[in-house]
């Protein structure tokens, strides 16, 4: 019996030696010191032993039990320590690692430029008016003095969106719907809104019309199918070309710097007469001539002119009494000049490396 106890102790300690986690430890406990373990069987069998054997075997069995329980306690502590060490190692925090970069969103460069332009015009007394991006052919062209077959329409090949060949619509003689090709139709809408309330005596207008325009273009480094424009319109009594020159010169100085030189070049637009394009002295080379200004020393920044009498009429203003001037500029173009961006496709290409720089 004493030999058997020695066996039990030896086997138990050996199997405990290879236990390394909690579940194996629990299994070991059941198998070695549990109710039906060999050791407990010895205790259960004590009654069948002789008077002389009983105390000897009982004492020896108790001794084995003490040894095994002590070993269990020690192992239990070791397993706990090992688990703690493992989780500490796994969850180790390296406080010397650089932090994760936080990406801060920002306004699109075009929106930033649009707001720059609008805030300058607002300082100069222009009120912002937003007009629709989906227009009728009538507003986009006809009311602006483009006749149905006016050659100027060729400059603005358009996205028509209600072309229905079976109904015979979509021809330019009808009034199809299109994406506006410029912000100028907003002139008509703003004038009509202002004149509708008081047809006999419509109020003076000084407005800025910002927004996206669309043209059916081949997308290249120099042309895109969408771009932002800001349109300006002033209508009232006694407005002259001198007002146009003064206003646009002031605008250019506020936009490009106080000593910016500007020049007006005669041009043609169907909705203005006379018409002029405005150049600013090249701010890259200071007018000496460089790649950006193509050696001319000047950069074209906008189109302008005195509002054509037909356009005033279409807006509900009597051209015998009222005059006005208008101008329109592309905001991406201004940014390209300002930042020497050579490819307009960057603007809508959604490349964060480009957008991040603004
Ligand atoms: N609408 C013209 C364009 O898209 C720009 C323009 C020129 C607007 C002259 C005007 C203007 O108001 O007077 O090319």
CSV table of N, CA and C in Angstrom, one decimal, residues 182-293:
chain,number,residue,atom,x,y,z
A,182,UNK,N,-22.7,78.7,-68.5
A,182,UNK,CA,-22.1,79.9,-67.8
A,182,UNK,C,-23.0,80.4,-66.8
A,183,UNK,N,-22.6,81.3,-65.9
A,183,UNK,CA,-23.5,81.8,-64.9
A,183,UNK,C,-24.3,83.0,-65.4
A,184,UNK,N,-24.1,83.4,-66.6
A,184,UNK,CA,-24.8,84.6,-67.1
A,184,UNK,C,-26.4,84.4,-67.1
A,185,UNK,N,-27.0,83.2,-67.3
A,185,UNK,CA,-28.5,83.2,-67.3
A,185,UNK,C,-29.0,83.7,-65.9
A,186,UNK,N,-28.2,83.6,-64.9
A,186,UNK,CA,-28.6,84.1,-63.6
A,186,UNK,C,-28.9,85.6,-63.6
A,187,UNK,N,-28.3,86.3,-64.6
A,187,UNK,CA,-28.5,87.7,-64.7
A,187,UNK,C,-30.0,88.0,-65.0
A,188,UNK,N,-30.6,87.2,-66.0
A,188,UNK,CA,-32.0,87.3,-66.3
A,188,UNK,C,-32.9,87.0,-65.2
A,189,UNK,N,-32.6,85.9,-64.5
A,189,UNK,CA,-33.4,85.5,-63.3
A,189,UNK,C,-33.4,86.5,-62.2
A,190,UNK,N,-32.2,87.1,-61.9
A,190,UNK,CA,-32.1,88.1,-60.9
A,190,UNK,C,-32.9,89.4,-61.3
A,191,UNK,N,-32.7,89.8,-62.5
A,191,UNK,CA,-33.3,91.0,-63.0
A,191,UNK,C,-34.8,90.8,-63.0
A,192,UNK,N,-35.3,89.7,-63.4
A,192,UNK,CA,-36.8,89.4,-63.5
A,192,UNK,C,-37.4,89.4,-62.0
A,193,UNK,N,-36.6,88.8,-61.1
A,193,UNK,CA,-37.1,88.7,-59.8
A,193,UNK,C,-37.2,90.1,-59.2
A,194,UNK,N,-36.2,91.0,-59.5
A,194,UNK,CA,-36.2,92.3,-58.9
A,194,UNK,C,-37.3,93.2,-59.6
A,195,UNK,N,-37.4,93.0,-60.9
A,195,UNK,CA,-38.4,93.9,-61.6
A,195,UNK,C,-39.8,93.5,-61.5
A,196,UNK,N,-40.0,92.2,-61.1
A,196,UNK,CA,-41.4,91.7,-61.0
A,196,UNK,C,-42.2,92.4,-60.0
A,197,UNK,N,-41.6,92.8,-58.9
A,197,UNK,CA,-42.3,93.5,-57.8
A,197,UNK,C,-42.7,94.9,-58.2
A,198,UNK,N,-41.9,95.5,-59.1
A,198,UNK,CA,-42.2,96.9,-59.4
A,198,UNK,C,-41.8,97.2,-60.8
A,199,UNK,N,-42.7,96.8,-61.8
A,199,UNK,CA,-42.4,96.8,-63.2
A,199,UNK,C,-42.1,98.3,-63.7
A,200,UNK,N,-42.8,99.3,-63.1
A,200,UNK,CA,-42.6,100.6,-63.6
A,200,UNK,C,-41.3,101.2,-63.1
A,201,UNK,N,-40.8,100.8,-62.0
A,201,UNK,CA,-39.7,101.4,-61.4
A,201,UNK,C,-38.8,100.3,-60.7
A,202,UNK,N,-38.2,99.4,-61.5
A,202,UNK,CA,-37.4,98.4,-60.9
A,202,UNK,C,-36.2,98.9,-60.2
A,203,UNK,N,-35.8,98.2,-59.1
A,203,UNK,CA,-34.7,98.7,-58.3
A,203,UNK,C,-33.3,98.5,-58.9
A,204,UNK,N,-32.4,99.3,-58.5
A,204,UNK,CA,-31.0,99.0,-58.9
A,204,UNK,C,-30.5,97.6,-58.4
A,205,UNK,N,-29.6,97.1,-59.1
A,205,UNK,CA,-29.1,95.7,-58.8
A,205,UNK,C,-27.6,95.7,-58.7
A,206,UNK,N,-27.1,95.1,-57.7
A,206,UNK,CA,-25.6,94.8,-57.7
A,206,UNK,C,-25.4,93.4,-57.1
A,207,UNK,N,-25.2,92.5,-58.0
A,207,UNK,CA,-25.2,91.1,-57.5
A,207,UNK,C,-24.0,90.3,-58.0
A,208,UNK,N,-23.6,89.3,-57.3
A,208,UNK,CA,-22.6,88.3,-57.7
A,208,UNK,C,-23.3,87.0,-57.7
A,209,UNK,N,-23.0,86.3,-58.8
A,209,UNK,CA,-23.6,84.9,-59.1
A,209,UNK,C,-22.6,83.9,-59.2
A,210,UNK,N,-22.4,83.1,-58.1
A,210,UNK,CA,-21.3,82.0,-58.2
A,210,UNK,C,-21.9,80.7,-58.6
A,211,UNK,N,-21.0,79.8,-59.1
A,211,UNK,CA,-21.5,78.4,-59.2
A,211,UNK,C,-20.9,77.7,-60.4
A,212,UNK,N,-21.2,76.4,-60.4
A,212,UNK,CA,-20.7,75.4,-61.3
A,212,UNK,C,-21.3,75.6,-62.7
A,213,UNK,N,-20.5,75.5,-63.7
A,213,UNK,CA,-21.0,75.5,-65.1
A,213,UNK,C,-20.5,74.3,-65.8
A,214,UNK,N,-21.1,73.9,-66.9
A,214,UNK,CA,-20.8,72.7,-67.6
A,214,UNK,C,-20.7,72.8,-69.1
A,215,UNK,N,-19.7,72.3,-69.7
A,215,UNK,CA,-19.6,72.3,-71.1
A,215,UNK,C,-19.1,71.0,-71.7
A,216,UNK,N,-19.7,70.7,-72.8
A,216,UNK,CA,-19.4,69.4,-73.4
A,216,UNK,C,-18.0,69.5,-74.1
A,217,UNK,N,-17.0,69.3,-73.3
A,217,UNK,CA,-15.6,69.5,-73.9
A,217,UNK,C,-14.9,68.2,-73.8
A,218,UNK,N,-13.9,68.2,-74.6
A,218,UNK,CA,-12.8,67.1,-74.5
A,218,UNK,C,-12.1,67.5,-73.2
A,219,UNK,N,-11.9,66.5,-72.3
A,219,UNK,CA,-11.2,66.9,-71.1
A,219,UNK,C,-9.7,66.8,-71.4
A,220,UNK,N,-9.0,67.9,-71.2
A,220,UNK,CA,-7.6,68.0,-71.4
A,220,UNK,C,-7.0,68.8,-70.3
A,221,UNK,N,-5.7,69.0,-70.4
A,221,UNK,CA,-5.0,69.8,-69.3
A,221,UNK,C,-5.6,71.2,-69.2
A,222,UNK,N,-6.1,71.7,-70.4
A,222,UNK,CA,-6.6,73.1,-70.4
A,222,UNK,C,-8.1,73.2,-70.3
A,223,UNK,N,-8.9,72.1,-70.5
A,223,UNK,CA,-10.3,72.3,-70.5
A,223,UNK,C,-11.0,71.1,-69.8
A,224,UNK,N,-12.0,71.5,-69.1
A,224,UNK,CA,-12.8,70.5,-68.2
A,224,UNK,C,-14.2,70.6,-68.6
A,225,UNK,N,-15.0,69.6,-68.2
A,225,UNK,CA,-16.4,69.7,-68.5
A,225,UNK,C,-17.2,70.4,-67.4
A,226,UNK,N,-16.5,70.7,-66.3
A,226,UNK,CA,-17.2,71.5,-65.3
A,226,UNK,C,-16.2,72.5,-64.7
A,227,UNK,N,-16.7,73.6,-64.3
A,227,UNK,CA,-15.8,74.7,-63.7
A,227,UNK,C,-16.7,75.7,-63.0
A,228,UNK,N,-16.1,76.4,-62.1
A,228,UNK,CA,-16.8,77.4,-61.4
A,228,UNK,C,-16.6,78.8,-62.0
A,229,UNK,N,-17.7,79.6,-62.0
A,229,UNK,CA,-17.6,81.0,-62.5
A,229,UNK,C,-18.2,81.8,-61.4
A,230,UNK,N,-17.8,83.1,-61.4
A,230,UNK,CA,-18.5,84.1,-60.7
A,230,UNK,C,-18.9,85.2,-61.7
A,231,UNK,N,-20.2,85.5,-61.7
A,231,UNK,CA,-20.7,86.5,-62.6
A,231,UNK,C,-21.0,87.7,-61.7
A,232,UNK,N,-20.8,88.9,-62.3
A,232,UNK,CA,-21.2,90.1,-61.6
A,232,UNK,C,-22.2,90.9,-62.4
A,233,UNK,N,-23.1,91.6,-61.8
A,233,UNK,CA,-24.1,92.4,-62.6
A,233,UNK,C,-24.5,93.6,-61.8
A,234,UNK,N,-24.4,94.7,-62.4
A,234,UNK,CA,-24.9,96.0,-61.8
A,234,UNK,C,-25.8,96.7,-62.8
A,235,UNK,N,-27.0,96.9,-62.4
A,235,UNK,CA,-28.0,97.6,-63.2
A,235,UNK,C,-28.6,98.8,-62.5
A,236,UNK,N,-28.7,99.9,-63.1
A,236,UNK,CA,-29.3,101.1,-62.4
A,236,UNK,C,-29.4,102.2,-63.4
A,237,UNK,N,-29.7,103.4,-62.9
A,237,UNK,CA,-29.7,104.6,-63.8
A,237,UNK,C,-28.4,105.2,-63.8
A,238,UNK,N,-27.9,105.6,-65.0
A,238,UNK,CA,-26.7,106.3,-65.1
A,238,UNK,C,-25.4,105.5,-64.9
A,239,UNK,N,-25.5,104.2,-65.0
A,239,UNK,CA,-24.2,103.4,-64.9
A,239,UNK,C,-23.5,103.4,-66.3
A,240,UNK,N,-22.2,103.7,-66.2
A,240,UNK,CA,-21.4,103.8,-67.5
A,240,UNK,C,-20.3,102.9,-67.5
A,241,UNK,N,-19.6,102.9,-68.7
A,241,UNK,CA,-18.4,102.1,-68.9
A,241,UNK,C,-17.3,102.5,-67.8
A,242,UNK,N,-17.3,103.7,-67.4
A,242,UNK,CA,-16.3,104.2,-66.4
A,242,UNK,C,-16.6,103.4,-65.1
A,243,UNK,N,-17.8,103.1,-64.8
A,243,UNK,CA,-18.1,102.4,-63.6
A,243,UNK,C,-17.6,101.0,-63.7
A,244,UNK,N,-17.8,100.4,-64.9
A,244,UNK,CA,-17.3,99.1,-65.1
A,244,UNK,C,-15.7,99.0,-64.9
A,245,UNK,N,-15.1,100.0,-65.6
A,245,UNK,CA,-13.6,100.0,-65.5
A,245,UNK,C,-13.1,100.2,-64.0
A,246,UNK,N,-13.8,101.1,-63.3
A,246,UNK,CA,-13.4,101.4,-61.9
A,246,UNK,C,-13.6,100.2,-61.1
A,247,UNK,N,-14.8,99.6,-61.2
A,247,UNK,CA,-15.1,98.4,-60.4
A,247,UNK,C,-14.2,97.3,-60.6
A,248,UNK,N,-13.9,97.0,-61.9
A,248,UNK,CA,-13.0,95.8,-62.2
A,248,UNK,C,-11.6,96.1,-61.9
A,249,UNK,N,-11.1,97.3,-62.0
A,249,UNK,CA,-9.8,97.7,-61.6
A,249,UNK,C,-9.6,97.5,-60.1
A,250,UNK,N,-10.6,98.0,-59.4
A,250,UNK,CA,-10.6,97.9,-57.9
A,250,UNK,C,-10.6,96.4,-57.5
A,251,UNK,N,-11.5,95.6,-58.2
A,251,UNK,CA,-11.5,94.2,-57.9
A,251,UNK,C,-10.2,93.5,-58.1
A,252,UNK,N,-9.6,93.8,-59.3
A,252,UNK,CA,-8.3,93.2,-59.6
A,252,UNK,C,-7.2,93.5,-58.5
A,253,UNK,N,-7.2,94.8,-58.1
A,253,UNK,CA,-6.2,95.2,-57.1
A,253,UNK,C,-6.5,94.5,-55.7
A,254,UNK,N,-7.8,94.4,-55.4
A,254,UNK,CA,-8.1,93.7,-54.1
A,254,UNK,C,-7.7,92.2,-54.2
A,255,UNK,N,-7.9,91.6,-55.4
A,255,UNK,CA,-7.6,90.2,-55.6
A,255,UNK,C,-6.1,89.9,-55.8
A,256,UNK,N,-5.4,90.7,-56.6
A,256,UNK,CA,-4.1,90.4,-57.0
A,256,UNK,C,-3.0,91.3,-56.4
A,257,UNK,N,-3.4,92.3,-55.6
A,257,UNK,CA,-2.4,93.1,-55.0
A,257,UNK,C,-2.6,94.6,-55.4
A,258,UNK,N,-2.3,95.5,-54.5
A,258,UNK,CA,-2.6,96.9,-54.7
A,258,UNK,C,-2.0,97.6,-55.9
A,259,UNK,N,-0.8,97.0,-56.3
A,259,UNK,CA,-0.1,97.7,-57.4
A,259,UNK,C,-0.4,96.9,-58.7
A,260,UNK,N,-1.3,96.0,-58.7
A,260,UNK,CA,-1.6,95.2,-59.9
A,260,UNK,C,-2.1,96.1,-61.0
A,261,UNK,N,-1.5,96.0,-62.2
A,261,UNK,CA,-1.9,96.8,-63.3
A,261,UNK,C,-2.9,96.0,-64.1
A,262,UNK,N,-3.9,96.7,-64.6
A,262,UNK,CA,-4.9,96.0,-65.5
A,262,UNK,C,-5.0,96.7,-66.8
A,263,UNK,N,-5.5,95.9,-67.8
A,263,UNK,CA,-5.8,96.6,-69.1
A,263,UNK,C,-7.1,96.0,-69.6
A,264,UNK,N,-7.8,96.8,-70.4
A,264,UNK,CA,-9.1,96.4,-71.0
A,264,UNK,C,-8.9,96.2,-72.5
A,265,UNK,N,-9.3,95.1,-73.0
A,265,UNK,CA,-9.2,94.8,-74.4
A,265,UNK,C,-10.5,94.6,-75.0
A,266,UNK,N,-10.8,95.3,-76.1
A,266,UNK,CA,-12.1,95.1,-76.8
A,266,UNK,C,-12.3,93.6,-77.1
A,267,UNK,N,-13.6,93.2,-77.0
A,267,UNK,CA,-13.9,91.8,-77.2
A,267,UNK,C,-15.3,91.7,-77.7
A,268,UNK,N,-15.8,90.5,-77.7
A,268,UNK,CA,-17.2,90.4,-78.2
A,268,UNK,C,-18.0,89.3,-77.3
A,269,UNK,N,-19.1,89.7,-76.8
A,269,UNK,CA,-20.0,88.7,-76.2
A,269,UNK,C,-21.4,89.1,-76.7
A,270,UNK,N,-22.3,88.2,-77.0
A,270,UNK,CA,-23.6,88.6,-77.5
A,270,UNK,C,-24.5,89.4,-76.5
A,271,UNK,N,-24.2,89.2,-75.2
A,271,UNK,CA,-25.0,89.8,-74.2
A,271,UNK,C,-24.5,91.1,-73.6
A,272,UNK,N,-23.4,91.6,-74.2
A,272,UNK,CA,-22.8,92.9,-73.8
A,272,UNK,C,-22.4,93.7,-75.0
A,273,UNK,N,-22.5,95.0,-74.9
A,273,UNK,CA,-22.1,95.9,-76.0
A,273,UNK,C,-21.8,97.3,-75.4
A,274,UNK,N,-20.6,97.8,-75.4
A,274,UNK,CA,-19.4,97.1,-75.9
A,274,UNK,C,-19.0,96.0,-74.9
A,275,UNK,N,-18.1,95.2,-75.4
A,275,UNK,CA,-17.5,94.1,-74.5
A,275,UNK,C,-16.0,94.3,-74.4
A,276,UNK,N,-15.5,93.8,-73.2
A,276,UNK,CA,-14.1,93.9,-73.0
A,276,UNK,C,-13.6,92.7,-72.2
A,277,UNK,N,-12.4,92.3,-72.5
A,277,UNK,CA,-11.7,91.3,-71.7
A,277,UNK,C,-10.7,92.1,-70.8
A,278,UNK,N,-10.6,91.6,-69.6
A,278,UNK,CA,-9.7,92.3,-68.7
A,278,UNK,C,-8.5,91.4,-68.4
A,279,UNK,N,-7.3,92.0,-68.6
A,279,UNK,CA,-6.0,91.3,-68.3
A,279,UNK,C,-5.4,92.0,-67.0
A,280,UNK,N,-4.7,91.2,-66.3
A,280,UNK,CA,-3.9,91.7,-65.2
A,280,UNK,C,-2.4,91.5,-65.5
A,281,UNK,N,-1.6,92.4,-65.1
A,281,UNK,CA,-0.2,92.2,-65.4
A,281,UNK,C,0.3,91.0,-64.8
A,282,UNK,N,1.1,90.2,-65.5
A,282,UNK,CA,1.5,88.9,-65.0
A,282,UNK,C,2.2,89.0,-63.7
A,283,UNK,N,1.6,88.3,-62.7
A,283,UNK,CA,2.2,88.5,-61.3
A,283,UNK,C,3.3,87.4,-61.1
A,284,UNK,N,3.5,86.6,-62.1
A,284,UNK,CA,4.6,85.7,-62.0
A,284,UNK,C,6.0,86.4,-62.4
A,285,UNK,N,5.9,87.1,-63.5
A,285,UNK,CA,7.2,87.7,-64.0
A,285,UNK,C,7.1,89.2,-63.9
A,286,UNK,N,6.0,89.7,-63.4
A,286,UNK,CA,5.9,91.2,-63.2
A,286,UNK,C,5.8,91.9,-64.6
A,287,UNK,N,5.4,91.2,-65.6
A,287,UNK,CA,5.1,91.8,-66.9
A,287,UNK,C,6.3,91.7,-67.9
A,288,UNK,N,7.4,91.0,-67.4
A,288,UNK,CA,8.5,90.9,-68.3
A,288,UNK,C,8.3,89.9,-69.4
A,289,UNK,N,7.4,88.9,-69.1
A,289,UNK,CA,7.2,87.8,-70.0
A,289,UNK,C,7.8,86.5,-69.5
A,290,UNK,N,6.9,85.5,-69.4
A,290,UNK,CA,7.3,84.2,-68.9
A,290,UNK,C,6.4,83.1,-69.5
A,291,UNK,N,6.6,81.9,-69.0
A,291,UNK,CA,5.8,80.8,-69.5
A,291,UNK,C,4.4,80.9,-69.2
A,292,UNK,N,4.1,81.4,-67.9
A,292,UNK,CA,2.7,81.4,-67.5
A,292,UNK,C,1.9,82.4,-68.4
A,293,UNK,N,2.5,83.6,-68.7
A,293,UNK,CA,1.8,84.6,-69.5
A,293,UNK,C,2.1,84.4,-71.0
